[in-house]
Amino acid sequence: MPPTSSLRLAYKSFPASAIEPFPNRQFVHRPVVDILLTFNKKSIKYPVLIDSGADFCIFHTEAAEILGIPVNNGKKLRFYGTSGTSQRAYFHTIQIEVAGWPMELYCGFSDDMKSLPYGLLGQTGFFDRFRIEFDYQNKRIELKPKR
């Protein structure tokens, strides 16, 4: 479990095109952070969105393949995202590190993540461990471990 202090992480900015309702838009700012995924002594840096609307932590199958995780051997879950179509994930326990804070995480890997450029840290597995404050004005997230 992470230390008892808090951790501040910066939002990431992504280039965005102007659109009719927002003609001056040049960037979008999202609570996306890089984490380290580890399985059997293999590690990769991986971007994730800290997503209060996600029920679970779900990552791309490609990340699991790089780490040597036998994806289809995990526990299968059918879920529905914003597309409204059925999606499938296979759950495994891995190690992650968020800004130097290591923790074990039970997360899903899905082939249906291809349209997202990052994984999702959701309610079960991440939000249930922290008090999370989103500060959009200052473009940062603060994580405080629950006791």
XYZ file of C-alpha atoms in Angstrom, residues 16-27:
12
model
C -7.556 19.395 -30.093
C -9.172 20.947 -33.124
C -11.553 23.852 -32.902
C -15.175 22.783 -33.311
C -18.329 24.819 -33.848
C -19.437 24.986 -30.193
C -15.811 25.659 -29.077
C -14.157 27.687 -31.859
C -11.139 28.671 -29.724
C -10.300 25.175 -28.525
C -6.678 24.194 -29.035
C -6.161 21.628 -26.268
